[in-house]
Amino acid sequence: MPTLRAALSAITPWGWTLLVTVAAGLVLAGALGWAEGLVAAVAAAVVLLAAVPWIIGERWARARIGLSAERVPVGADALALVEVSRPTRAATPSQVDLDVGGVEAVLEIPPIEVGGRLVRSVPLDTSRRGLRTVGPATIMRTDPFGALERRHRLTESRTLVVHPRVVRLPGGAGGIVRDLDGEAAAERTADDVSFHSLREYSPGDDRRLVHWRSSAKHGTLLVRQFEPSRRADTLIVLSTRADEYDGDDFELALSLVGTLGLAAMTDRRRLRIVESPGTERGEAQAVDAATRERLLDALAVLEPRHEHGIAAAARASRGAAPGSLAWLITGSTVPPRTLRTAANGMPAGVVSVVVRAAVGALPSRSRLGDADVVTVGAIEDLSRGIGQSRQR
């Protein structure tokens, strides 16, 4: 059955006319004895049979597709490169058709010598992030009579990944905290690296912590106590609720996530990125941030897809090992009450910074409870907003 369908699809309208001529001529010759009908049927059949070798047999050309780069940021130049060669003396096609994201690009092919090759380039659209499918490259094989035609695939498809645009932040900006060993906490501990004070010895204290010189001076055993430090690990929480964004706010939000995530990687901070949960009481959905490439690839295909916004995402991320700093990324339409709920949803001791993506807005910073709220109108504004937050 597939073979029959393929054969029928190769017949052009003119080919179907010839087939009808064959059938009609045979009927007229048999029923009425018209010799002219038999002649017409034989002539049409000869034309059809003569057309068959033109669409089967050896390839007329060979081709392969390459990309100038497999991954590019939004707005960068990218080309699809199609190399066409002539392996035999068979005639080469005059054109090669290249499927570029569902749009057919026609490449004119001049005559090629046997064993020769040429390269044609096609610019690719990188104005929006996402995946661009390039290929396959095909040729249309037909006969001189136009009775039969068959599209012949020369190559497989390739995929271009268009990443969201990111910028480089100053060193340490991805985690705000720039202490050597982490951010000091208010509680005290008997074992850490940040010395705080001395206290009197209590039964059970580790004698290795006794400060002998001070003990001799005061005539009683004194032991060291320390400020526990937390690594400045980074959690990024992204709202993937569509109605929290207006226009291209979501595209800017993804650029913010990518920029902050790469900054944390550069500072060698442990990084975790999550998006809105799929259900009201579900867990926050993790975004692959194992490497730079995997993070940007994940952001390239991420879309608003959940009904729950930044408040639900912040609440669901409480169990995501937030470390010491949480960036809460959302859009421009979220009311202050929701932002406050999101910031308050983080565990105690976690520094929360809410970043509102609002394309075209003037950059600003405000306080909402214990959290900073930074409004960013373009990705270049992020560094200034972070600098203001660090100075507070």
Coordinates of C-alpha atoms in Angstrom, one line a residue:
M1 CA 0.0 0.0 0.0
P2 CA 2.7 2.6 0.8
T3 CA 4.4 1.7 -2.6
L4 CA 1.1 2.3 -4.4
R5 CA 0.5 5.6 -2.7
A6 CA 4.1 6.7 -3.6
A7 CA 3.5 5.7 -7.2
L8 CA 0.2 7.6 -7.4
S9 CA 1.7 10.7 -5.8
A10 CA 4.4 10.8 -8.5
I11 CA 1.8 11.3 -11.3
T12 CA 1.3 14.9 -12.4
P13 CA -1.9 16.3 -13.7
W14 CA -0.5 15.8 -17.2
G15 CA 0.4 12.3 -16.3
W16 CA -3.2 11.6 -15.2
T17 CA -4.4 13.0 -18.5
L18 CA -2.2 10.5 -20.3
L19 CA -3.5 7.7 -18.1
V20 CA -7.1 8.6 -19.0
T21 CA -6.1 8.7 -22.6
V22 CA -4.7 5.2 -22.4
A23 CA -7.9 3.9 -20.7
A24 CA -10.3 5.8 -23.1
G25 CA -8.3 4.7 -26.2
L26 CA -8.4 1.1 -25.2
V27 CA -12.2 1.3 -24.5
L28 CA -12.9 3.0 -27.8
A29 CA -10.7 0.6 -29.8
G30 CA -12.3 -2.4 -28.2
A31 CA -15.9 -1.3 -28.2
L32 CA -16.1 0.7 -31.4
G33 CA -13.1 -0.6 -33.3
W34 CA -11.5 2.8 -33.6
A35 CA -7.9 2.3 -34.7
E36 CA -7.3 6.0 -33.7
G37 CA -8.2 5.1 -30.1
L38 CA -5.7 2.3 -30.0
V39 CA -3.0 4.6 -31.5
A40 CA -3.7 7.3 -28.9
A41 CA -3.6 4.7 -26.1
V42 CA -0.3 3.3 -27.2
A43 CA 1.3 6.7 -27.7
A44 CA 0.2 7.9 -24.2
A45 CA 1.5 4.6 -22.7
V46 CA 4.9 5.1 -24.4
V47 CA 5.2 8.6 -23.0
L48 CA 4.4 7.3 -19.4
L49 CA 6.8 4.4 -19.7
A50 CA 9.6 6.7 -21.1
A51 CA 9.1 9.0 -18.1
V52 CA 9.8 6.3 -15.5
P53 CA 13.6 6.2 -15.8
W54 CA 13.8 9.9 -15.2
I55 CA 12.5 9.6 -11.6
I56 CA 14.2 6.4 -10.5
G57 CA 17.8 5.2 -10.5
E58 CA 21.0 6.9 -9.4
R59 CA 21.1 10.2 -7.7
W60 CA 21.5 13.3 -9.8
A61 CA 23.4 15.1 -7.0
R62 CA 24.6 14.7 -3.5
A63 CA 24.3 17.4 -0.8
R64 CA 25.0 18.0 2.9
I65 CA 23.9 20.7 5.3
G66 CA 26.1 22.5 7.8
L67 CA 25.4 25.4 10.2
S68 CA 27.8 28.3 10.8
A69 CA 27.1 27.7 14.5
E70 CA 24.7 25.2 16.2
R71 CA 23.9 27.6 19.1
V72 CA 23.7 31.4 18.8
P73 CA 22.2 34.2 21.0
V74 CA 19.2 36.1 19.9
G75 CA 20.1 38.6 17.1
A76 CA 23.4 36.9 16.1
D77 CA 24.2 36.0 12.5
A78 CA 23.6 32.4 11.5
L79 CA 23.9 30.7 8.2
A80 CA 22.8 27.4 6.8
L81 CA 25.5 26.1 4.4
V82 CA 24.4 23.7 1.7
E83 CA 27.2 21.9 -0.2
V84 CA 26.0 20.3 -3.5
S85 CA 28.3 17.9 -5.5
R86 CA 28.1 16.0 -8.8
P87 CA 29.3 12.4 -8.2
T88 CA 28.6 11.1 -11.7
R89 CA 28.0 12.2 -15.3
A90 CA 24.3 12.3 -14.7
A91 CA 22.8 15.8 -15.2
T92 CA 22.7 17.9 -12.1
P93 CA 19.4 19.7 -11.0
S94 CA 19.0 23.3 -11.7
Q95 CA 17.8 24.0 -8.2
V96 CA 17.8 22.5 -4.7
D97 CA 14.9 23.2 -2.3
L98 CA 15.8 23.7 1.4
D99 CA 13.1 23.6 4.1
V100 CA 13.9 26.4 6.7
G101 CA 11.4 26.3 9.5
G102 CA 8.5 25.3 7.2
V103 CA 9.5 27.9 4.5
E104 CA 11.0 26.6 1.3
A105 CA 14.2 28.3 0.2
V106 CA 15.1 27.8 -3.5
L107 CA 18.8 27.5 -4.3
E108 CA 19.7 28.0 -7.9
I109 CA 22.4 25.5 -9.0
P110 CA 24.6 26.3 -12.0
P111 CA 26.2 23.4 -14.0
I112 CA 28.8 21.5 -12.0
E113 CA 31.6 19.5 -13.4
V114 CA 31.9 15.8 -12.6
G115 CA 33.5 15.5 -9.2
G116 CA 33.0 19.2 -8.5
R117 CA 31.0 20.9 -5.7
L118 CA 29.7 24.2 -4.7
V119 CA 28.3 25.8 -1.5
R120 CA 25.3 27.9 -1.1
S121 CA 24.4 29.8 2.1
V122 CA 21.0 30.8 3.5
P123 CA 20.7 33.3 6.3
L124 CA 18.6 32.1 9.2
D125 CA 16.2 34.1 11.3
T126 CA 17.5 34.5 14.9
S127 CA 15.3 37.4 15.9
R128 CA 13.5 35.1 18.5
R129 CA 14.8 32.5 20.7
G130 CA 13.9 28.9 20.1
L131 CA 14.7 26.0 17.8
R132 CA 15.1 26.5 14.0
T133 CA 14.8 23.3 11.9
V134 CA 16.9 23.5 8.8
G135 CA 16.4 20.8 6.1
P136 CA 16.0 18.5 4.5
A137 CA 17.4 19.6 1.2
T138 CA 15.5 18.1 -1.7
I139 CA 15.3 18.1 -5.5
M140 CA 12.3 17.6 -7.7
R141 CA 13.0 14.9 -10.3
T142 CA 10.8 15.0 -13.3
D143 CA 10.8 13.8 -16.9
P144 CA 11.0 16.0 -20.1
F145 CA 7.3 15.4 -20.7
G146 CA 6.2 16.5 -17.2
A147 CA 4.2 13.3 -16.7
L148 CA 5.9 12.1 -13.5
E149 CA 7.7 13.8 -10.7
R150 CA 9.3 12.7 -7.4
R151 CA 10.8 14.8 -4.6
H152 CA 14.1 13.2 -3.7
R153 CA 15.6 13.9 -0.3
L154 CA 19.3 14.7 -0.3
T155 CA 20.0 15.4 3.4
E156 CA 18.6 15.0 6.8
S157 CA 17.6 18.0 9.0
R158 CA 19.7 20.1 11.3
T159 CA 18.6 22.2 14.3
L160 CA 19.8 25.6 15.2
V161 CA 19.3 26.6 18.9
V162 CA 18.7 30.3 19.5
H163 CA 19.5 31.2 23.1
P164 CA 18.1 34.2 25.0
R165 CA 20.4 37.1 25.2
V166 CA 22.6 37.4 28.3
V167 CA 25.1 39.9 29.6
R168 CA 28.1 39.6 31.8
L169 CA 27.7 40.8 35.4
P170 CA 30.4 42.1 37.7
G171 CA 32.2 39.4 39.7
G172 CA 30.2 38.4 42.7
A173 CA 27.0 40.0 41.5
G174 CA 25.3 36.7 40.8
G175 CA 25.4 35.9 44.5
I176 CA 25.6 39.5 46.0
V177 CA 27.6 38.1 49.0
R178 CA 31.3 38.4 48.5
D179 CA 32.7 37.0 51.7
L180 CA 35.5 34.4 51.3
D181 CA 33.7 31.6 53.1
G182 CA 30.1 32.7 53.0
E183 CA 27.6 34.9 54.8
A184 CA 27.8 35.1 58.5
A185 CA 24.7 34.0 60.4
A186 CA 23.5 35.5 63.7
E187 CA 23.6 32.2 65.7
R188 CA 26.8 30.9 67.3
T189 CA 28.5 27.5 66.9
A190 CA 31.5 25.7 68.3
D191 CA 32.9 24.6 65.0
D192 CA 33.4 26.9 61.9
V193 CA 36.0 29.2 60.4
S194 CA 34.8 32.6 61.4
F195 CA 36.0 33.3 65.0
H196 CA 33.6 35.4 67.1
S197 CA 34.5 35.4 70.8
L198 CA 35.5 33.4 73.9
R199 CA 33.3 31.9 76.5
E200 CA 33.8 29.8 79.7
Y201 CA 34.4 26.1 79.3
S202 CA 31.3 23.9 79.8
P203 CA 31.4 20.1 80.3
G204 CA 31.4 18.4 77.0
D205 CA 33.2 21.1 75.1
D206 CA 36.0 19.9 72.7
R207 CA 39.3 20.6 74.5
R208 CA 40.8 21.4 71.1
L209 CA 38.8 24.6 71.2
V210 CA 40.3 25.8 74.5
H211 CA 42.2 29.1 74.1
W212 CA 45.1 28.3 76.5
R213 CA 46.7 31.7 76.5
S214 CA 43.5 33.6 77.5
S215 CA 42.6 30.8 80.0
A216 CA 46.0 31.3 81.7
K217 CA 45.5 35.0 81.8
H218 CA 42.0 34.9 83.3
G219 CA 42.5 31.9 85.5
T220 CA 39.6 29.8 84.0
L221 CA 39.2 27.7 80.9
L222 CA 37.9 29.7 78.0
V223 CA 36.9 28.2 74.6
R224 CA 36.5 29.7 71.2
Q225 CA 33.0 30.2 69.7
F226 CA 32.4 31.0 66.1
E227 CA 29.9 32.5 63.7
P228 CA 28.6 29.8 61.4
S229 CA 28.9 30.7 57.8
R230 CA 26.6 29.7 54.9
R231 CA 27.8 29.3 51.4
A232 CA 26.3 32.0 49.2
D233 CA 24.4 29.5 47.1
T234 CA 21.9 30.8 44.6
L235 CA 18.3 29.8 43.9
I236 CA 16.5 31.3 40.9
V237 CA 12.7 31.0 40.9
L238 CA 11.0 31.8 37.6
S239 CA 7.3 32.3 37.2
T240 CA 5.9 30.5 34.1
R241 CA 2.4 31.9 34.4
A242 CA 1.4 33.6 31.2
D243 CA -0.8 36.4 32.7
E244 CA 2.1 37.6 34.9
Y245 CA 3.8 38.9 31.8
D246 CA 2.9 41.5 29.2
G247 CA 4.3 41.6 25.7
D248 CA 7.9 40.5 25.6
D249 CA 8.3 40.5 29.4
F250 CA 8.8 36.7 29.4
E251 CA 11.7 36.9 26.9
L252 CA 13.4 39.5 29.2
A253 CA 12.7 37.3 32.2
L254 CA 14.5 34.4 30.5
S255 CA 17.5 36.7 29.8
L256 CA 17.5 37.6 33.4
V257 CA 17.5 34.0 34.5
G258 CA 20.3 33.2 32.1
T259 CA 22.4 36.1 33.1
L260 CA 22.1 35.5 36.8
G261 CA 22.6 31.8 36.4
L262 CA 25.8 32.2 34.4
A263 CA 27.1 34.7 36.9
A264 CA 26.6 32.2 39.7
M265 CA 28.4 29.6 37.7
T266 CA 31.3 32.0 37.0
D267 CA 31.5 32.6 40.8
R268 CA 31.4 28.8 41.3
R269 CA 28.3 29.0 43.5
R270 CA 26.0 26.1 43.8
L271 CA 23.0 27.0 41.6
R272 CA 19.5 25.7 41.4
I273 CA 16.8 27.1 39.0
V274 CA 13.1 26.2 39.3
E275 CA 9.9 27.3 37.6
S276 CA 6.3 27.4 38.6
P277 CA 4.8 24.1 39.8
G278 CA 2.3 22.3 37.6
T279 CA -0.3 21.9 40.4
E280 CA -1.3 23.9 43.4
R281 CA 0.5 21.7 45.8
G282 CA 3.1 20.3 43.4
E283 CA 6.9 20.7 43.6
A284 CA 8.7 23.4 41.8
Q285 CA 9.8 22.2 38.4
A286 CA 13.6 22.1 38.0
V287 CA 15.4 23.8 35.1
D288 CA 18.5 22.0 33.9
A289 CA 21.4 24.2 35.0
A290 CA 24.2 21.6 35.1
T291 CA 26.3 23.4 32.6
R292 CA 26.2 26.7 30.7
E293 CA 25.2 25.1 27.5
R294 CA 22.4 23.0 29.1
L295 CA 21.0 26.0 30.9
L296 CA 20.8 28.1 27.8
D297 CA 19.4 25.2 25.8
A298 CA 16.7 24.7 28.4
L299 CA 15.8 28.4 28.4
A300 CA 15.7 28.4 24.6
V301 CA 12.6 26.2 24.6
L302 CA 10.9 27.3 27.9
E303 CA 7.4 28.8 27.5
P304 CA 4.7 30.1 29.9
R305 CA 2.9 26.9 30.6
H306 CA 1.6 26.8 34.1
E307 CA -1.4 28.4 35.9
H308 CA 0.6 29.1 39.0
G309 CA 2.8 32.2 39.3
I310 CA 5.6 33.6 41.4
A311 CA 4.0 33.2 44.8
A312 CA 3.2 29.5 44.2
A313 CA 6.7 29.0 42.7
A314 CA 8.4 30.6 45.7
R315 CA 6.3 28.5 48.1
A316 CA 7.0 25.3 46.2
S317 CA 10.8 26.0 46.1
R318 CA 11.2 26.0 49.9
G319 CA 12.5 22.5 49.7
A320 CA 14.9 23.2 46.9
A321 CA 18.0 23.9 49.1
P322 CA 17.8 27.6 48.6
G323 CA 21.1 28.4 50.3
S324 CA 21.5 32.1 51.2
L325 CA 20.1 34.0 48.2
A326 CA 16.9 33.7 46.1
W327 CA 16.2 35.6 42.9
L328 CA 12.4 35.7 42.3
I329 CA 11.8 36.5 38.6
T330 CA 8.4 37.5 37.4
G331 CA 6.7 39.9 35.0
S332 CA 5.3 43.5 35.1
T333 CA 1.6 42.7 35.8
V334 CA 2.1 41.1 39.2
P335 CA 0.5 43.2 42.0
P336 CA 2.7 44.2 45.1
R337 CA 0.6 42.0 47.4
T338 CA 1.6 38.9 45.3
L339 CA 5.2 40.0 45.3
R340 CA 5.2 40.3 49.1
T341 CA 3.6 36.9 49.4
A342 CA 6.4 35.4 47.2
A343 CA 9.2 37.1 49.1
N344 CA 7.7 36.0 52.5
G345 CA 7.4 32.5 51.2
M346 CA 11.2 31.9 51.3
P347 CA 12.8 30.3 54.4
A348 CA 14.1 32.5 57.2
G349 CA 17.6 33.8 56.7
V350 CA 17.4 33.7 52.9
V351 CA 18.0 37.0 51.2
S352 CA 15.2 37.5 48.6
V353 CA 15.4 39.8 45.6
V354 CA 12.4 40.2 43.4
V355 CA 13.2 41.1 39.8
R356 CA 10.3 42.4 37.7
A357 CA 10.8 42.1 33.9
A358 CA 9.0 45.0 32.3
V359 CA 10.2 45.7 28.8
G360 CA 10.8 49.4 28.2
A361 CA 10.3 50.4 31.9
L362 CA 12.8 52.7 33.6
P363 CA 15.0 50.8 35.9
S364 CA 14.1 51.2 39.6
R365 CA 14.5 49.7 43.0
S366 CA 12.1 49.7 46.0
R367 CA 11.6 47.9 49.3
L368 CA 8.8 45.5 49.9
G369 CA 9.0 44.2 53.5
D370 CA 12.4 42.6 53.9
A371 CA 12.9 42.1 50.2
D372 CA 14.3 44.3 47.4
V373 CA 12.2 44.7 44.3
V374 CA 14.2 45.6 41.2
T375 CA 12.4 46.6 38.0
V376 CA 14.3 45.9 34.8
G377 CA 13.3 47.3 31.5
A378 CA 16.3 45.9 29.5
I379 CA 18.8 43.2 30.3
E380 CA 21.5 45.9 30.5
D381 CA 19.7 47.5 33.5
L382 CA 20.2 44.4 35.7
S383 CA 23.8 45.2 36.7
R384 CA 22.7 48.7 38.0
G385 CA 19.8 47.2 39.9
I386 CA 22.0 44.7 41.6
G387 CA 24.5 47.4 42.5
Q388 CA 21.8 49.4 44.2
S389 CA 20.6 46.4 46.1
R390 CA 24.1 45.6 47.4
Q391 CA 24.6 49.2 48.6
R392 CA 21.5 49.3 50.8

